[in-house]
Short mmCIF file of C-alpha atoms and ligand atoms in Angstrom, two decimals:
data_model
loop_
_atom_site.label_atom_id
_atom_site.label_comp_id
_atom_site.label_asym_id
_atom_site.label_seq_id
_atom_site.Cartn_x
_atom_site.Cartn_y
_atom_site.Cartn_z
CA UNK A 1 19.63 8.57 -58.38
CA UNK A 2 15.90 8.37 -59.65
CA UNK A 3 12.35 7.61 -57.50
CA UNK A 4 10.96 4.68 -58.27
CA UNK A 5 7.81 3.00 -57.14
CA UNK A 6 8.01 0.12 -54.33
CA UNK A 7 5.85 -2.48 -52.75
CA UNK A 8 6.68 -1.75 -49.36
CA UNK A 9 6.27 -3.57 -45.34
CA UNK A 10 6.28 -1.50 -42.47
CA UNK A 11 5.58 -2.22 -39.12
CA UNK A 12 3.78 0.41 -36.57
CA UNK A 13 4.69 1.09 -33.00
CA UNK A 14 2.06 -0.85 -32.20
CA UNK A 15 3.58 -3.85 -33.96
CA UNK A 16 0.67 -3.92 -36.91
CA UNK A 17 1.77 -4.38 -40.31
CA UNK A 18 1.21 -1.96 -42.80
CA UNK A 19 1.66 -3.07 -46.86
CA UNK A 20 1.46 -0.38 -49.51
CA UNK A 21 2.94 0.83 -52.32
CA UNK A 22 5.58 4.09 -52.38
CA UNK A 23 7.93 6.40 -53.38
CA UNK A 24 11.74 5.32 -53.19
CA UNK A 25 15.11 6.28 -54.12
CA UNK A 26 17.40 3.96 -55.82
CA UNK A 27 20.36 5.80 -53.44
CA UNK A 28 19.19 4.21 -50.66
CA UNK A 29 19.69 0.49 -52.25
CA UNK A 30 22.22 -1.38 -51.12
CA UNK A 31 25.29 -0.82 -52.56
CA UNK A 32 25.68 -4.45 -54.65
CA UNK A 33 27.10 -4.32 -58.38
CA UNK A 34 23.89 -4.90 -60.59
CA UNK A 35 21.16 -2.07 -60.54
CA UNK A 36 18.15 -4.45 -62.63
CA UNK A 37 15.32 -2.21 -63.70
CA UNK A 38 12.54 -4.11 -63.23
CA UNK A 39 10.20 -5.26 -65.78
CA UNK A 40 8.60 -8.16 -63.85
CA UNK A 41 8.00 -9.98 -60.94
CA UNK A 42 5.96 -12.80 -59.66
CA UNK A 43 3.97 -13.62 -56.27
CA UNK A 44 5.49 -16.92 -53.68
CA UNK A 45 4.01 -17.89 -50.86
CA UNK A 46 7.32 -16.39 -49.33
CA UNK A 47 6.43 -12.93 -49.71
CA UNK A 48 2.79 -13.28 -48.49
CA UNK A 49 4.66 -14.54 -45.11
CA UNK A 50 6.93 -11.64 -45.62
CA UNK A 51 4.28 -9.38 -45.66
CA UNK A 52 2.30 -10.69 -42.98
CA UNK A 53 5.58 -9.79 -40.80
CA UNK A 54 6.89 -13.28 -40.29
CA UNK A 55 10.28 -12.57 -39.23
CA UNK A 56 11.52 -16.27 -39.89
CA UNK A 57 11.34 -14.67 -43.33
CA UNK A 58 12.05 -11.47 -43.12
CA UNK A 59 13.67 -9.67 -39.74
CA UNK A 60 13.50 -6.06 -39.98
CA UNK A 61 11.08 -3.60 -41.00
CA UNK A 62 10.40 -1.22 -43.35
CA UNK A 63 11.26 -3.68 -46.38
CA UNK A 64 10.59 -3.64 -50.09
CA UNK A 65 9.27 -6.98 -50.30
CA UNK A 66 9.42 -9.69 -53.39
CA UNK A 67 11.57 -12.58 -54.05
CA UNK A 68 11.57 -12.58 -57.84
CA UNK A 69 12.41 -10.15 -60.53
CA UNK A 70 13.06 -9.95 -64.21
CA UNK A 71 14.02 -7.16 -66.00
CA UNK A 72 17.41 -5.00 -67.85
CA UNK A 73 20.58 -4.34 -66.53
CA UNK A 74 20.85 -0.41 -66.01
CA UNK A 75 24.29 -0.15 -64.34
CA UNK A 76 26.63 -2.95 -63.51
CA UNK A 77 30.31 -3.31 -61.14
CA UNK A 78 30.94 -6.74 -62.56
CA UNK A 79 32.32 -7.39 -66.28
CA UNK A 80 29.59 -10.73 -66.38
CA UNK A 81 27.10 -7.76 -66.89
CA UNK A 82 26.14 -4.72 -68.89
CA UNK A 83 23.42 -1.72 -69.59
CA UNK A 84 20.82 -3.64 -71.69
CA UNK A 85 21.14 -7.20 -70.65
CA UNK A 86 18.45 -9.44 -69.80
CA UNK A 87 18.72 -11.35 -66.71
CA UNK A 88 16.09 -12.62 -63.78
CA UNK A 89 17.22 -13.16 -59.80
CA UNK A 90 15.24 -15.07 -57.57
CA UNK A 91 15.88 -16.34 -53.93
CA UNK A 92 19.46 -16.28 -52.20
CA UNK A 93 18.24 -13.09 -50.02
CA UNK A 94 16.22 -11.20 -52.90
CA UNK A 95 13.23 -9.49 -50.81
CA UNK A 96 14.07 -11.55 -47.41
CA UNK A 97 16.26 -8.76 -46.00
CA UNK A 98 17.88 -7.25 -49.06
CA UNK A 99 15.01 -5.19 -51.15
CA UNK A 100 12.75 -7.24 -53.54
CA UNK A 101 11.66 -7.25 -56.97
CA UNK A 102 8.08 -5.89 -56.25
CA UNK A 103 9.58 -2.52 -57.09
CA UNK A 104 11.06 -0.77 -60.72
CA UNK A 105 14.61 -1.38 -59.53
CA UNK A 106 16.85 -4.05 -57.29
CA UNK A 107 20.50 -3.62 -56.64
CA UNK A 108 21.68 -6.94 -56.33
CA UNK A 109 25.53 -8.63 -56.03
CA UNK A 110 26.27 -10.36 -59.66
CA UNK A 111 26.54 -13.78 -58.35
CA UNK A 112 22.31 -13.88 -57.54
CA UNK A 113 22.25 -13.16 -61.26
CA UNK A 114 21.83 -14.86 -64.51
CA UNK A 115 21.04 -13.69 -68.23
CA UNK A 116 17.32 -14.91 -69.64
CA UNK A 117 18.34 -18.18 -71.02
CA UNK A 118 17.08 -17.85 -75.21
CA UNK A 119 13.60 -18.62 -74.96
CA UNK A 120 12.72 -16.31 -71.96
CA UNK A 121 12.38 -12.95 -71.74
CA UNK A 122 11.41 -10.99 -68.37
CA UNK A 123 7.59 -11.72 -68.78
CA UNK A 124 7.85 -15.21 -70.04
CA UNK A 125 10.67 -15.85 -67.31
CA UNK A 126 8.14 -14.61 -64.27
CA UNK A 127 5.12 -16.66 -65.69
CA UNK A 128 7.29 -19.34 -63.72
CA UNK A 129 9.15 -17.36 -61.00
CA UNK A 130 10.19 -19.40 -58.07
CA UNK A 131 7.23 -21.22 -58.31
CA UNK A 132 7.66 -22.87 -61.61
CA UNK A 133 11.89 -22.99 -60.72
CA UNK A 134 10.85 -25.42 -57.70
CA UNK A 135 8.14 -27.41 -59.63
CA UNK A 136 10.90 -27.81 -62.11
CA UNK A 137 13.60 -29.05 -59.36
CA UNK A 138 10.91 -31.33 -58.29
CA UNK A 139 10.07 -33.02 -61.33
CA UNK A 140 14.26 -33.37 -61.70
CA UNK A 141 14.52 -34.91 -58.50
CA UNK A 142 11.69 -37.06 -59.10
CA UNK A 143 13.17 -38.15 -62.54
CA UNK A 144 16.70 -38.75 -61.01
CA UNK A 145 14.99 -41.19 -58.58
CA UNK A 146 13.56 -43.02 -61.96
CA UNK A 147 9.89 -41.87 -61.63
CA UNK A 148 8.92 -41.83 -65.18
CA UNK A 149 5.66 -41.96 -66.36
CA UNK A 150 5.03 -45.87 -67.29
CA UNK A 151 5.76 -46.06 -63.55
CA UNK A 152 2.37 -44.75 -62.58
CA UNK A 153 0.29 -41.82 -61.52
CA UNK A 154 1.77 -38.58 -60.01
CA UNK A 155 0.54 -36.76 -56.93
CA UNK A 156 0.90 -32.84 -56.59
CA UNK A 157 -0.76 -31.41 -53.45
CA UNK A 158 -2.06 -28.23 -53.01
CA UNK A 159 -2.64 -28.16 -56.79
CA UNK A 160 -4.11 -25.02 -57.09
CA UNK A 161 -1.11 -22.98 -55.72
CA UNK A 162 1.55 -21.61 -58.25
CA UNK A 163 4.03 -24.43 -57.58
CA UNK A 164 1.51 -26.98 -57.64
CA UNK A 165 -0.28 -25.76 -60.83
CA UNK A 166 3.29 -25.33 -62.83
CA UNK A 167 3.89 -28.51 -61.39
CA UNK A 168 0.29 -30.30 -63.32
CA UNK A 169 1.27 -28.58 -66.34
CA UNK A 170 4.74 -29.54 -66.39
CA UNK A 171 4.67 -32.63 -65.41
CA UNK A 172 1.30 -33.25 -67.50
CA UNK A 173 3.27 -31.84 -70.63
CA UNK A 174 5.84 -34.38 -70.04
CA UNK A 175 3.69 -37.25 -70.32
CA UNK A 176 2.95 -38.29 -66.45
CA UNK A 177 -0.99 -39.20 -65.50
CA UNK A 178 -1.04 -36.73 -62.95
CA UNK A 179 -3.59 -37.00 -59.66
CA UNK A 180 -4.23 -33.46 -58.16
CA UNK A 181 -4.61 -32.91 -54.52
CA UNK A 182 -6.74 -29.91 -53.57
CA UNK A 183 -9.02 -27.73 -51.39
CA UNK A 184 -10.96 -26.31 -53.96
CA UNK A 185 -14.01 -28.75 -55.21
CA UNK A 186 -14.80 -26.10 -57.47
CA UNK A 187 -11.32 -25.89 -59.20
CA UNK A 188 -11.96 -29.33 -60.65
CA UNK A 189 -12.23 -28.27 -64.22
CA UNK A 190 -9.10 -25.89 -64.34
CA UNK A 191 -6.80 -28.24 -62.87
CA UNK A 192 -7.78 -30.65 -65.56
CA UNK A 193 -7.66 -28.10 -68.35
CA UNK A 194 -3.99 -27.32 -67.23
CA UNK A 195 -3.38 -31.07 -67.22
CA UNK A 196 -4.04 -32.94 -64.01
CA UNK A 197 -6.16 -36.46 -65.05
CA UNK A 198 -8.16 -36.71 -62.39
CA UNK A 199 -9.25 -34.54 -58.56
CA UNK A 200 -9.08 -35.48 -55.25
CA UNK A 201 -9.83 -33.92 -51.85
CA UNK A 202 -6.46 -32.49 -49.56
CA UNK A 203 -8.66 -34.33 -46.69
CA UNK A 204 -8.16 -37.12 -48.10
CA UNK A 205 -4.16 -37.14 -47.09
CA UNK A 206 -4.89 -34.17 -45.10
CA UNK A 207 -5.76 -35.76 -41.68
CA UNK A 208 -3.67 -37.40 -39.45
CA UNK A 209 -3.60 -41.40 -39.77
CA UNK A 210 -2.40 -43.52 -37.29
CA UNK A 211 -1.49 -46.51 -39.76
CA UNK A 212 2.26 -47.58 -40.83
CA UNK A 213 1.12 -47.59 -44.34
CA UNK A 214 -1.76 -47.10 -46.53
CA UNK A 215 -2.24 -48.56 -50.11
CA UNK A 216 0.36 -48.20 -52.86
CA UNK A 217 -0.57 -45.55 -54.61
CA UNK A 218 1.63 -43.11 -56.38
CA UNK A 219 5.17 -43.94 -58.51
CA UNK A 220 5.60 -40.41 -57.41
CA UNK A 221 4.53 -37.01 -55.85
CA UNK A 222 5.62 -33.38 -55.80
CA UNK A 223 4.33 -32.65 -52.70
CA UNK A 224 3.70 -28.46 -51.26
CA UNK A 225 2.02 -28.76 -48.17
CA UNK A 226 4.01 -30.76 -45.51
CA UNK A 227 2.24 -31.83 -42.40
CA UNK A 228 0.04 -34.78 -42.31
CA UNK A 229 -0.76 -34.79 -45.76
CA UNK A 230 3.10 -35.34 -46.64
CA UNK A 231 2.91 -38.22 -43.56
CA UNK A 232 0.45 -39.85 -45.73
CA UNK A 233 1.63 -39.19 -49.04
CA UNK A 234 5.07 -40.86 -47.88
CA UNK A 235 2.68 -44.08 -46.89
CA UNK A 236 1.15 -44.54 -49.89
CA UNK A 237 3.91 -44.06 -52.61
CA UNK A 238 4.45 -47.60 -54.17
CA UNK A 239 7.35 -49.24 -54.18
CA UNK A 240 10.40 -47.59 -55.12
CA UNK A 241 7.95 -44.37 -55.30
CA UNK A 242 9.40 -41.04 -54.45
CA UNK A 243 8.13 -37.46 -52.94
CA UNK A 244 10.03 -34.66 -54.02
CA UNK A 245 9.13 -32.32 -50.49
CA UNK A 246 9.24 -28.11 -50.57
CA UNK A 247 6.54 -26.70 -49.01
CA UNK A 248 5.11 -26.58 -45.67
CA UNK A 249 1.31 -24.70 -45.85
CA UNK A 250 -0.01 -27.06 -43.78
CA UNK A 251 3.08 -27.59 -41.34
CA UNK A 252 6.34 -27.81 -41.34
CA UNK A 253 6.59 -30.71 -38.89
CA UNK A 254 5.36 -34.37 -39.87
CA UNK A 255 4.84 -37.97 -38.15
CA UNK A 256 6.51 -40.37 -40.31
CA UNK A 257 7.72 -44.46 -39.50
CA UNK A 258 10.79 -45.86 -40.77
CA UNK A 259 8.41 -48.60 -42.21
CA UNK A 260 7.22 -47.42 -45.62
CA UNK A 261 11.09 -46.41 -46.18
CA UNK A 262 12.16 -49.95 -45.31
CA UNK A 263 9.71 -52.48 -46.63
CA UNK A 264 8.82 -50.38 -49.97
CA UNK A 265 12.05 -48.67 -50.31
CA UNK A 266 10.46 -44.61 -50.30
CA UNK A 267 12.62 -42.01 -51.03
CA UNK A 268 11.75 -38.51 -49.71
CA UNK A 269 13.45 -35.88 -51.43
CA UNK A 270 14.39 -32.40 -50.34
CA UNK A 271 13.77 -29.72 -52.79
CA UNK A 272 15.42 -25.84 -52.34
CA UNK A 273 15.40 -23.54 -54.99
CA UNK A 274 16.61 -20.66 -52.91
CA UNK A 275 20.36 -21.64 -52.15
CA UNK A 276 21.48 -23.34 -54.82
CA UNK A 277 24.29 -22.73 -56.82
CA UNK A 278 24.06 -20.26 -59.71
CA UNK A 279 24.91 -22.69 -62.51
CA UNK A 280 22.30 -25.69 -61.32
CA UNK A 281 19.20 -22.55 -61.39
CA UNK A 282 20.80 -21.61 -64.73
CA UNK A 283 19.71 -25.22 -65.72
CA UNK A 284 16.64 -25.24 -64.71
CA UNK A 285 15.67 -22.28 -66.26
CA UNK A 286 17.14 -23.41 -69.67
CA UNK A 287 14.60 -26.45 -68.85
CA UNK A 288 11.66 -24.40 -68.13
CA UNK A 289 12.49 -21.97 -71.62
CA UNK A 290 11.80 -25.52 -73.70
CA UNK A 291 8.13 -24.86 -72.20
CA UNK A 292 7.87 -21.27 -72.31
CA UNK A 293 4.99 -21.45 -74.79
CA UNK A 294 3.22 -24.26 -73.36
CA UNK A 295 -0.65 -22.81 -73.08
CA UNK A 296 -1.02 -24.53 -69.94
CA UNK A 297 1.31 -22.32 -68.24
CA UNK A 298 -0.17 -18.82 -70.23
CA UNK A 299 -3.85 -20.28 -68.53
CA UNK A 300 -2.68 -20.82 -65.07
CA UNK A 301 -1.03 -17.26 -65.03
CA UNK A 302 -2.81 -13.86 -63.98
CA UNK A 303 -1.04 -10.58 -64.59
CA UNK A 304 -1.46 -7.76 -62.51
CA UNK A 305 -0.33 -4.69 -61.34
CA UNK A 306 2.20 -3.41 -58.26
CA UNK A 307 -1.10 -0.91 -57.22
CA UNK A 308 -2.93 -4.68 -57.00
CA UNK A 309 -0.23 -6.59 -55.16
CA UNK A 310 -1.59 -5.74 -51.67
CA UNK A 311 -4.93 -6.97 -52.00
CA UNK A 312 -3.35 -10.11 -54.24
CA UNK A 313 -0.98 -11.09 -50.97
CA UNK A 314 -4.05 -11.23 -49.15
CA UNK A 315 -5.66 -13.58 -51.40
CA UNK A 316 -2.34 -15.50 -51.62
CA UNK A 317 -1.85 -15.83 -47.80
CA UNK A 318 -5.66 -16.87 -46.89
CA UNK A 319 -5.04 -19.98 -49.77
CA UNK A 320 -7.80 -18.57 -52.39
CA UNK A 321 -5.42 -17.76 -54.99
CA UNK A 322 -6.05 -19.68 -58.37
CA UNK A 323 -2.70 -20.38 -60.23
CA UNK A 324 0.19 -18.40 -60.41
CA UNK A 325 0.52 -14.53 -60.44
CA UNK A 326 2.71 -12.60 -62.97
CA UNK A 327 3.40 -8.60 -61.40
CA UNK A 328 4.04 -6.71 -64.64
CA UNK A 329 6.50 -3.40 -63.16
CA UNK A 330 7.81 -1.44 -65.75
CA UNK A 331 8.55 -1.27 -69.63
N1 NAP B 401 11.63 -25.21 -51.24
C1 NAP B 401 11.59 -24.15 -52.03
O1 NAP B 401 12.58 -23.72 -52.61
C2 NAP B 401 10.28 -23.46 -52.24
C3 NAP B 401 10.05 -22.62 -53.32
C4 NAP B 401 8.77 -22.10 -53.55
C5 NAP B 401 7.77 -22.37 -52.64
N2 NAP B 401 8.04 -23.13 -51.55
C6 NAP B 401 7.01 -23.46 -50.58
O2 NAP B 401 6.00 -24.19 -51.26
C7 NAP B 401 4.74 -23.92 -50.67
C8 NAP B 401 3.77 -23.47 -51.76
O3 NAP B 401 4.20 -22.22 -52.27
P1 NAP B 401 3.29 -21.46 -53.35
O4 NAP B 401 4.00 -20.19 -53.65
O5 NAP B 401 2.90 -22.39 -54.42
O6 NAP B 401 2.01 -21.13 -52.42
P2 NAP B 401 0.49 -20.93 -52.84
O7 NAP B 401 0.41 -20.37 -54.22
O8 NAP B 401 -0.15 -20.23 -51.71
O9 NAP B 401 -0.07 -22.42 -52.93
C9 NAP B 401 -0.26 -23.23 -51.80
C10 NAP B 401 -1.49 -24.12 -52.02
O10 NAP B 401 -1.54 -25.05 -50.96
C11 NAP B 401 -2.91 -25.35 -50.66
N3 NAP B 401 -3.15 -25.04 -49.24
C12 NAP B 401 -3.24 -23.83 -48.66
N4 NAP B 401 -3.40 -23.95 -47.32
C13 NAP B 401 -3.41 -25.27 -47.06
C14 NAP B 401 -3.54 -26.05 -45.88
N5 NAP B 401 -3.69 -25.48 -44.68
N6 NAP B 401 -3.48 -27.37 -45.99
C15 NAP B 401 -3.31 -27.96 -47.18
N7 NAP B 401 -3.19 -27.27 -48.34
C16 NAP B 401 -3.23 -25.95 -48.28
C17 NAP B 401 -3.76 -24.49 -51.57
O11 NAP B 401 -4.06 -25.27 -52.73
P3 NAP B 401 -5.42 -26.16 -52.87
O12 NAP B 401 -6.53 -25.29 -52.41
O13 NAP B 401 -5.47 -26.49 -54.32
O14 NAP B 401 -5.25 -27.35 -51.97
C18 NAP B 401 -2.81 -23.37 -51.95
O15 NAP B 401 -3.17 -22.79 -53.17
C19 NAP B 401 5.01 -22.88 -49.58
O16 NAP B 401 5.17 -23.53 -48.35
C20 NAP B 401 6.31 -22.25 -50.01
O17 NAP B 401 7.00 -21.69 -48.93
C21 NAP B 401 9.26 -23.67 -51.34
#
């Protein structure tokens, strides 16, 4: 048994939420097969909701929050695993309700696992985290659907955000024109240093629109933000355009017609990078290795530390975070 340092969620008596870092004991993880010491982790939308209390995220109280985590295998139950190796876990339940990787160690069953695909090691492997893992599913998606980039420009929405900025740098690196969607006027310069080609306002698909359709537009979009904005994005992909869908900052719930899905032949794609199998993330992440040194993705990265996630969860959940966040944990 050792102590070991922990971003942690508690909720008072009187209901208020209470986010700090403390003192734990790896005896009182769960008893799963793979004790990871923690060398990194990453910040998601997820666990800003987590540790605002949303129980649609999380349902119980105290919790050592944070979906992602990189780091070595100390101790491992399961021959696919041993002292030394270096693996990541993100999503299935990792800091929903089983303890998160904003702490030095997770004990986590084998099969959330997988070894750093060559390329990646645990910091490299959180300067994407979920957040570059779903931009990555998007673009696939998109790319399955035939959305290359003679086809046209690109839209990401909320373009600022970690999946949204990993999303302009990916798709940027792979050759798309890509159009970025976002709040911050002021941003306008970063987003085209990490790739986007040119800025627009989220108002302008941001407010609700009474018309079937608006004017073809994008071959494709990766879109964060749900709502209205996704309404309207879905009206003005062109023909045979596609929006890979997986976030909902603006809503979950959208008004759509059947009519840009019938006369222009739409597709609207789901995207989950929590659930699926083992073996399809293990792809993805041997996809996102081949850009592991792209400077795009070292710019749109902070690193900070666990003492500073707090404050940074804060910033995440209001919507002023720039980029994605790297946690760096332990050696
Ligand atoms: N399906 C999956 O597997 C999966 C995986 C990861 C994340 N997600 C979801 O994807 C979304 C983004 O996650 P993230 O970690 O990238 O979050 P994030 O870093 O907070 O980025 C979200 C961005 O959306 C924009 N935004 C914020 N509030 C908005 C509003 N009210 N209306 C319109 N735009 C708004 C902001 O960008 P601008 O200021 O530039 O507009 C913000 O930076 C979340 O809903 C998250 O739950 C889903």
């Amino acid at each position: 048994m050792a102590t070991y340092s922990a971003f942690y969620i508690q909720e008072n008596e009187d209901g208020r939420i209470q986010r700090s870092v403390v003192k734990r004991d790896t005896g009182d993880l769960p008893g799963n097969e793979v004790l990871v010491k923690v060398q990194y982790s990453s910040l998601n939308f997820k666990d800003a909701m987590s540790a605002h209390g949303n129980k649609g995220v999380t349902r119980e109280f105290p919790h050592q929050g944070g979906i992602d985590a990189a780091g070595i295998v100390e101790e491992s139950a399961s021959g696919d695993f041993k002292p030394g190796d270096k693996v990541i876990v993100t999503g299935y339940d990792l800091g929903m309700n089983t303890p998160g990787g904003l702490a030095q160690y997770i004990r986590v069953p084998a099969a959330w696992v997988l070894r750093c695909p060559r390329g990646l090691n645990p910091r490299r492997s959180m300067l994407f985290g979920t957040a570059g893992l779903t931009a990555q599913l998007c673009i696939n998606k998109l790319q399955r659907l035939g959305v290359t980039p003679e086809k046209g420009q690109v839209l990401v929405t909320g373009a600022t955000g970690g999946v949204g900025s990993i999303a302009v740098a990916l798709l940027a690196s792979a050759g798309y024109d890509v159009v970025a969607s976002s709040g911050k006027a002021e941003q306008a310069d970063w987003l085209k240093a990490i790739g986007a080609s040119e800025v627009i306002d989220r108002a302008e698909f941001g407010e609700p629109n009474k018309r079937p359709m608006l004017q073809e537009r994008f071959a494709g979009a990766v879109d964060v933000v749900g709502g209205d904005t996704l309404g309207n994005v879905i009206k003005s992909l062109k023909a045979g355009g596609s929006v890979a869908c997986c976030g909902l900052v603006q809503s979950p719930a959208f008004e759509a017609t059947v009519l840009p899905f019938i006369l222009r032949g739409v597709n609207l794609l789901g995207v989950d990078s929590v659930e699926i199998p083992l073996p399809a993330k293990q792809a993805a992440w041997k996809q996102l290795a081949r850009n592991a040194k792209l400077p795009a993705v070292e710019q749109l990265n902070k690193e900070i530390s666990l003492k500073q996630v707090p404050a940074a969860l804060e910033e995440l959940f209001g919507g002023k975070m720039i980029g994605h966040t790297t946690v760096k944990i332990g050696r």
